[in-house]
């Protein structure tokens, strides 16, 4: 790494906005080809190798500021959903902007604390929290647990009693709204889903929560899905939660402070209309403005999705069965979304050849489901050429795996005219680090 290059460690101290570009503007072209902010992607590919994830600080800042200004007319805080992209460098950048976090595991809590967050900045969501995770979160003094079942309340109560602490809790309620998302796996707020407490049981569960001595019922929470571009699910869900709040306050001692409206705001992968964030803010404000509640949002994808690309090199071309194939050094182990969600990601050449072709863009993994794009008009890229897979900042690296014993790709953060490797590429040694060559047999 050269002079003036950021590392994850000094990033926090060294931050501050250097550019004001929006995510649409941060990936631009000049004579060196595609750039991320002020850095040529070919430079990053030469330095960090491929495949490699590249994130723009300016794009993340700009999305954060946009959403924050849209909702700041209400008493709101953005708790970034760590699972979208849990790189400590990204978490640090968002901490400087004032974000809190939404976590779903003990591992994410660990990352959050490593990135300099306090417990008070963190809400703990997730349908299957273990006792160990609950204890860790209580010791870290998280702002609250978003509780997903009555049984979970009892487990939190037991752990809190053992530690002689009071556990702040919110109930994650399934508002049972119909949500239109591009893929069923990203819907969470419909009847019959594993997430949340069924709406018609929520009042009874609230009564249990307020009767348990080591719990303090502080809020209500919902998360209706991901990649949502309409406001109706939020509106209907919020109305139901506000109604429930009145019932809870009428029938229990609890006085609620927080209303967590979840994440799910969509980003543009292809030609979808982008979310009207300002209008979203108005809709939220109209519903909760007079409620006296503090509002929590849990955006993940919206903040980081379009801030990142997956940089990959073409290995081979071939024709088979009348079809054209572009074989790249990135595959489903790096970016699972195309094969797992049938997701569309734009693919562009860093230095276009000037010709296009219709091809399947596939990875090197021994699976027919290993593709980045099918039957797509793309640049007629030849072996050695660089491609970018756009919109890979969310649910990209975090879903990557070592399948086929492939070391995971590095992550690079760009900030203005400088860049830093913030996650090293895994080595072969990393792949077998936890394996025991001479097993210690026991009986
Ligand atoms: C995944 C998740 C989010 C973030 O979803 P996005 O679609 O990335 O905004 C927020 N809250 C909870 C509870 C989640 O599980």
XYZ file of N, CA and C in Angstrom, residues 22-169:
444
model
N -22.902 11.393 -5.731
C -23.925 10.409 -5.388
C -23.505 9.081 -5.985
N -24.216 8.010 -5.573
C -23.805 6.688 -6.049
C -23.871 6.613 -7.571
N -24.786 7.367 -8.169
C -24.885 7.337 -9.628
C -23.618 7.904 -10.266
N -23.008 8.842 -9.596
C -21.870 9.544 -10.201
C -20.517 8.961 -9.839
N -20.435 8.109 -8.845
C -19.101 7.715 -8.383
C -18.407 6.748 -9.329
N -19.181 5.984 -10.117
C -18.548 5.110 -11.110
C -18.642 5.804 -12.464
N -17.534 6.377 -12.884
C -17.518 7.161 -14.117
C -16.418 6.634 -15.032
N -16.405 7.138 -16.269
C -15.418 6.661 -17.239
C -14.494 7.780 -17.676
N -13.244 7.450 -17.892
C -12.344 8.359 -18.601
C -11.422 7.498 -19.467
N -10.308 8.066 -19.909
C -9.448 7.332 -20.841
C -8.875 6.058 -20.227
N -8.784 6.023 -18.909
C -8.285 4.803 -18.254
C -9.397 3.777 -18.043
N -10.592 4.092 -18.487
C -11.713 3.167 -18.289
C -12.551 3.566 -17.107
N -13.230 2.567 -16.541
C -14.159 2.831 -15.445
C -13.385 3.165 -14.177
N -13.877 4.187 -13.464
C -13.261 4.590 -12.198
C -14.275 4.487 -11.082
N -13.751 4.368 -9.883
C -14.569 4.539 -8.691
C -14.042 5.801 -8.033
N -14.876 6.843 -7.962
C -14.428 8.165 -7.512
C -13.169 8.531 -8.313
N -12.064 8.831 -7.640
C -10.878 9.265 -8.369
C -9.900 8.151 -8.721
N -10.289 6.903 -8.543
C -9.332 5.811 -8.724
C -9.765 4.901 -9.871
N -8.834 4.616 -10.783
C -9.138 3.720 -11.900
C -9.295 2.294 -11.369
N -10.354 1.614 -11.803
C -10.569 0.243 -11.325
C -9.453 -0.680 -11.804
N -8.826 -0.348 -12.944
C -7.708 -1.178 -13.412
C -6.529 -1.097 -12.441
N -6.336 0.068 -11.823
C -5.268 0.216 -10.823
C -5.534 -0.704 -9.634
N -6.796 -0.714 -9.206
C -7.148 -1.559 -8.052
C -6.990 -3.036 -8.410
N -7.409 -3.398 -9.625
C -7.287 -4.803 -10.047
C -5.816 -5.224 -10.076
N -4.948 -4.340 -10.555
C -3.517 -4.678 -10.612
C -2.940 -4.838 -9.221
N -3.400 -3.995 -8.304
C -2.841 -3.988 -6.953
C -3.429 -5.106 -6.085
N -4.752 -5.186 -6.052
C -5.403 -6.121 -5.116
C -5.727 -7.457 -5.766
N -5.616 -7.537 -7.092
C -5.984 -8.767 -7.784
C -7.488 -8.877 -7.971
N -7.874 -9.917 -8.714
C -9.303 -10.165 -8.927
C -9.596 -11.605 -8.549
N -10.842 -11.936 -8.191
C -11.957 -11.019 -7.957
C -11.732 -10.174 -6.713
N -12.463 -9.055 -6.666
C -12.222 -8.091 -5.607
C -13.451 -7.180 -5.488
N -13.862 -6.903 -4.267
C -14.980 -5.975 -4.051
C -14.423 -4.567 -3.867
N -15.055 -3.589 -4.510
C -14.622 -2.196 -4.397
C -15.821 -1.357 -3.942
N -15.632 -0.589 -2.878
C -16.713 0.237 -2.330
C -16.334 1.711 -2.372
N -17.321 2.548 -2.651
C -17.104 3.993 -2.677
C -17.585 4.629 -1.375
N -16.675 5.284 -0.664
C -17.059 6.011 0.554
C -18.076 7.101 0.232
N -17.841 7.818 -0.871
C -18.723 8.940 -1.211
C -20.152 8.471 -1.443
N -20.285 7.301 -2.075
C -21.630 6.794 -2.353
C -22.348 6.428 -1.058
N -21.622 5.842 -0.125
C -22.245 5.468 1.154
C -22.647 6.731 1.911
N -21.735 7.696 1.959
C -22.053 8.959 2.653
C -23.275 9.613 2.052
N -23.309 9.621 0.719
C -24.392 10.331 0.055
C -25.748 9.648 0.311
N -25.773 8.329 0.303
C -27.035 7.632 0.596
C -27.463 7.864 2.033
N -26.488 7.840 2.941
C -26.807 8.077 4.357
C -27.414 9.470 4.532
N -26.741 10.462 3.959
C -27.204 11.849 4.124
C -28.595 12.035 3.514
N -28.794 11.387 2.355
C -30.095 11.518 1.683
C -31.222 10.976 2.556
N -31.032 9.787 3.073
C -32.087 9.178 3.881
C -32.236 9.916 5.198
N -31.107 10.287 5.776
C -31.181 10.983 7.063
C -31.919 12.319 6.914
N -31.587 13.075 5.862
C -32.301 14.360 5.725
C -33.782 14.140 5.466
N -34.114 13.032 4.795
C -35.537 12.787 4.512
C -36.340 12.508 5.776
N -35.706 11.940 6.800
C -36.480 11.566 7.996
C -36.153 12.428 9.214
N -35.284 13.424 9.031
C -34.856 14.121 10.246
C -35.914 15.061 10.816
N -36.997 15.281 10.049
C -38.118 16.044 10.624
C -38.787 15.289 11.775
N -38.605 13.960 11.833
C -39.046 13.226 13.024
C -37.797 12.887 13.836
N -37.998 12.464 15.092
C -36.868 12.123 15.958
C -36.380 10.727 15.555
N -35.509 10.677 14.534
C -35.160 9.377 13.955
C -33.664 9.120 13.991
N -33.296 7.852 14.079
C -31.894 7.473 13.925
C -31.817 6.301 12.954
N -30.783 6.333 12.109
C -30.576 5.234 11.175
C -29.675 4.201 11.842
N -30.205 3.002 12.040
C -29.414 1.892 12.572
C -29.097 0.969 11.407
N -27.921 1.146 10.833
C -27.506 0.381 9.660
C -27.564 -1.121 9.941
N -28.139 -1.857 9.019
C -28.255 -3.307 9.169
C -26.934 -3.966 8.760
N -26.201 -4.404 9.784
C -24.818 -4.858 9.573
C -24.719 -6.008 8.575
N -25.764 -6.834 8.509
C -25.634 -8.021 7.658
C -25.487 -7.685 6.171
N -25.876 -6.489 5.756
C -25.772 -6.126 4.339
C -24.306 -6.047 3.891
N -23.471 -5.528 4.754
C -22.029 -5.423 4.461
C -21.352 -5.149 5.796
N -20.698 -6.150 6.361
C -20.224 -6.010 7.743
C -18.763 -5.642 7.862
N -18.156 -5.210 6.781
C -16.761 -4.787 6.830
C -16.568 -3.712 7.915
N -15.547 -3.894 8.734
C -15.303 -2.935 9.823
C -15.054 -1.534 9.257
N -14.437 -1.466 8.096
C -14.181 -0.154 7.479
C -15.493 0.546 7.132
N -16.459 -0.227 6.629
C -17.766 0.349 6.299
C -18.498 0.751 7.578
N -18.403 -0.101 8.599
C -19.055 0.233 9.870
C -18.449 1.509 10.461
N -17.134 1.657 10.357
C -16.475 2.850 10.906
C -16.918 4.101 10.173
N -17.005 3.982 8.846
C -17.433 5.127 8.045
C -18.838 5.572 8.465
N -19.717 4.604 8.662
C -21.096 4.945 9.038
C -21.161 5.485 10.467
N -20.280 5.008 11.324
C -20.256 5.529 12.698
C -19.900 7.012 12.699
N -18.936 7.385 11.849
C -18.574 8.806 11.759
C -19.732 9.663 11.309
N -20.635 9.076 10.512
C -21.781 9.839 10.020
C -22.884 9.942 11.064
N -22.769 9.146 12.132
C -23.772 9.213 13.194
C -24.718 8.032 13.232
N -24.444 7.018 12.431
C -25.353 5.868 12.390
C -25.263 5.051 13.668
N -26.370 4.385 14.014
C -26.366 3.276 14.946
C -26.369 2.000 14.117
N -26.506 0.852 14.775
C -26.479 -0.416 14.059
C -27.657 -1.300 14.443
N -28.011 -2.161 13.499
C -28.960 -3.244 13.738
C -28.183 -4.533 13.496
N -28.086 -5.372 14.526
C -27.311 -6.610 14.393
C -28.238 -7.820 14.510
N -27.762 -8.954 14.006
C -28.567 -10.176 14.096
C -27.772 -11.357 14.650
N -26.584 -11.097 15.226
C -25.813 -12.212 15.789
C -24.743 -11.682 16.734
N -24.182 -12.616 17.529
C -23.073 -12.268 18.395
C -21.847 -11.852 17.588
N -21.657 -12.459 16.441
C -20.539 -12.095 15.578
C -20.662 -10.651 15.102
N -21.872 -10.244 14.774
C -22.069 -8.849 14.357
C -21.879 -7.896 15.539
N -22.253 -8.340 16.739
C -22.002 -7.508 17.923
C -20.493 -7.297 18.085
N -19.744 -8.379 17.924
C -18.288 -8.308 18.049
C -17.704 -7.310 17.039
N -18.148 -7.422 15.807
C -17.689 -6.482 14.772
C -18.041 -5.033 15.139
N -19.274 -4.854 15.613
C -19.745 -3.502 15.950
C -18.842 -2.887 17.022
N -18.522 -3.682 18.031
C -17.688 -3.152 19.110
C -16.277 -2.880 18.594
N -15.775 -3.762 17.720
C -14.454 -3.547 17.110
C -14.428 -2.259 16.288
N -15.559 -1.910 15.703
C -15.628 -0.705 14.864
C -15.884 0.543 15.701
N -15.930 0.380 17.029
C -16.001 1.555 17.896
C -17.402 1.963 18.324
N -18.392 1.126 18.057
C -19.755 1.453 18.502
C -19.918 1.098 19.985
N -20.820 1.799 20.645
C -21.215 1.450 22.006
C -22.497 0.637 21.962
N -22.745 -0.071 23.069
C -23.989 -0.836 23.161
C -25.209 0.018 22.860
N -25.211 1.256 23.347
C -26.362 2.156 23.161
C -26.666 2.457 21.693
N -25.693 2.179 20.835
C -25.889 2.429 19.395
C -26.525 1.236 18.692
N -26.784 0.158 19.448
C -27.072 -1.115 18.784
C -28.441 -1.666 19.169
N -29.230 -2.055 18.166
C -30.410 -2.871 18.429
C -30.119 -4.284 17.928
N -30.616 -5.271 18.688
C -30.301 -6.669 18.405
C -31.559 -7.368 17.898
N -31.589 -7.641 16.595
C -32.722 -8.319 15.963
C -32.365 -9.781 15.703
N -33.301 -10.533 15.178
C -33.004 -11.908 14.781
C -33.936 -12.906 15.439
N -34.297 -13.910 14.677
C -35.352 -14.832 15.081
C -34.824 -15.946 15.986
N -33.495 -16.130 16.060
C -32.963 -17.257 16.823
C -31.770 -16.889 17.686
N -31.950 -15.920 18.584
C -30.821 -15.510 19.431
C -30.521 -16.607 20.458
N -29.259 -16.952 20.622
C -28.892 -17.965 21.614
C -28.676 -17.300 22.970
N -28.669 -18.132 24.029
C -28.417 -17.578 25.370
C -27.086 -16.857 25.430
N -26.100 -17.458 24.790
C -24.783 -16.832 24.798
C -24.829 -15.452 24.144
N -25.510 -15.349 23.006
C -25.601 -14.060 22.316
C -26.367 -13.039 23.166
N -27.415 -13.520 23.834
C -28.202 -12.622 24.676
C -27.344 -12.093 25.826
N -26.553 -12.986 26.415
C -25.675 -12.558 27.506
C -24.652 -11.524 27.016
N -24.042 -11.798 25.866
C -23.057 -10.858 25.323
C -23.690 -9.488 25.072
N -24.902 -9.508 24.529
C -25.576 -8.245 24.218
C -25.979 -7.503 25.493
N -26.396 -8.245 26.511
C -26.753 -7.599 27.785
C -25.516 -6.965 28.421
N -24.408 -7.708 28.390
C -23.171 -7.163 28.968
C -22.720 -5.920 28.208
N -22.974 -5.906 26.887
C -22.585 -4.742 26.080
C -23.583 -3.596 26.229
N -24.690 -3.851 26.950
C -25.726 -2.832 27.183
C -26.316 -2.279 25.896
N -26.802 -3.213 25.066
C -27.430 -2.775 23.816
C -28.670 -1.942 24.117
N -29.028 -1.103 23.147
C -30.189 -0.231 23.311
C -31.450 -1.051 23.534
N -31.650 -2.084 22.730
C -32.758 -3.011 22.975
C -32.657 -4.258 22.114
N -33.385 -5.287 22.594
C -33.550 -6.530 21.852
C -34.868 -6.432 21.098
N -34.842 -6.713 19.809
C -36.096 -6.843 19.072
C -36.514 -8.301 19.190
N -37.504 -8.555 20.036
C -37.848 -9.914 20.432
C -38.877 -10.500 19.465
N -38.641 -11.748 19.073
C -39.465 -12.347 18.012
C -40.433 -13.414 18.489
N -40.415 -13.761 19.782
C -41.381 -14.755 20.265
C -41.531 -14.635 21.772
N -42.601 -15.254 22.296
C -42.814 -15.239 23.737
C -41.715 -16.041 24.440
N -41.305 -17.154 23.843
C -40.242 -17.953 24.463
C -38.956 -17.152 24.595
N -38.657 -16.369 23.571
C -37.438 -15.564 23.638
C -37.494 -14.596 24.817
N -38.678 -14.044 25.092
C -38.820 -13.145 26.249
C -38.378 -13.845 27.531
N -38.807 -15.109 27.675
C -38.477 -15.841 28.895
C -36.976 -16.122 28.979
N -36.369 -16.426 27.840
C -34.917 -16.681 27.853
C -34.173 -15.393 28.229
N -34.588 -14.265 27.650
C -33.930 -12.992 27.986
C -34.140 -12.687 29.470
N -35.353 -12.919 29.946
C -35.636 -12.709 31.372
C -34.693 -13.557 32.239
N -34.504 -14.834 31.886
C -33.640 -15.721 32.673
C -32.197 -15.226 32.676
N -31.697 -14.873 31.507
C -30.300 -14.430 31.428
C -30.137 -13.109 32.191
N -31.091 -12.208 32.042
C -31.014 -10.911 32.730
C -31.055 -11.105 34.245
N -31.869 -12.048 34.701
C -31.949 -12.323 36.145
C -30.603 -12.825 36.653
N -30.030 -13.759 35.914
C -28.729 -14.323 36.298
C -27.661 -13.228 36.387
N -27.719 -12.267 35.469
C -26.706 -11.210 35.446
C -27.108 -10.018 36.317
N -28.319 -10.108 36.881
C -28.853 -9.012 37.691
C -28.903 -7.702 36.904
N -29.485 -7.800 35.703
C -29.615 -6.627 34.827
C -31.067 -6.504 34.370
N -31.404 -5.323 33.913
C -32.709 -5.126 33.283
C -32.488 -5.124 31.767
N -33.247 -5.944 31.073
C -33.089 -6.033 29.612
C -34.137 -5.161 28.920
N -33.686 -4.177 28.132
C -34.633 -3.375 27.347
C -35.108 -4.176 26.138
N -36.414 -4.297 25.960
C -36.920 -5.081 24.835
C -37.962 -4.311 24.022
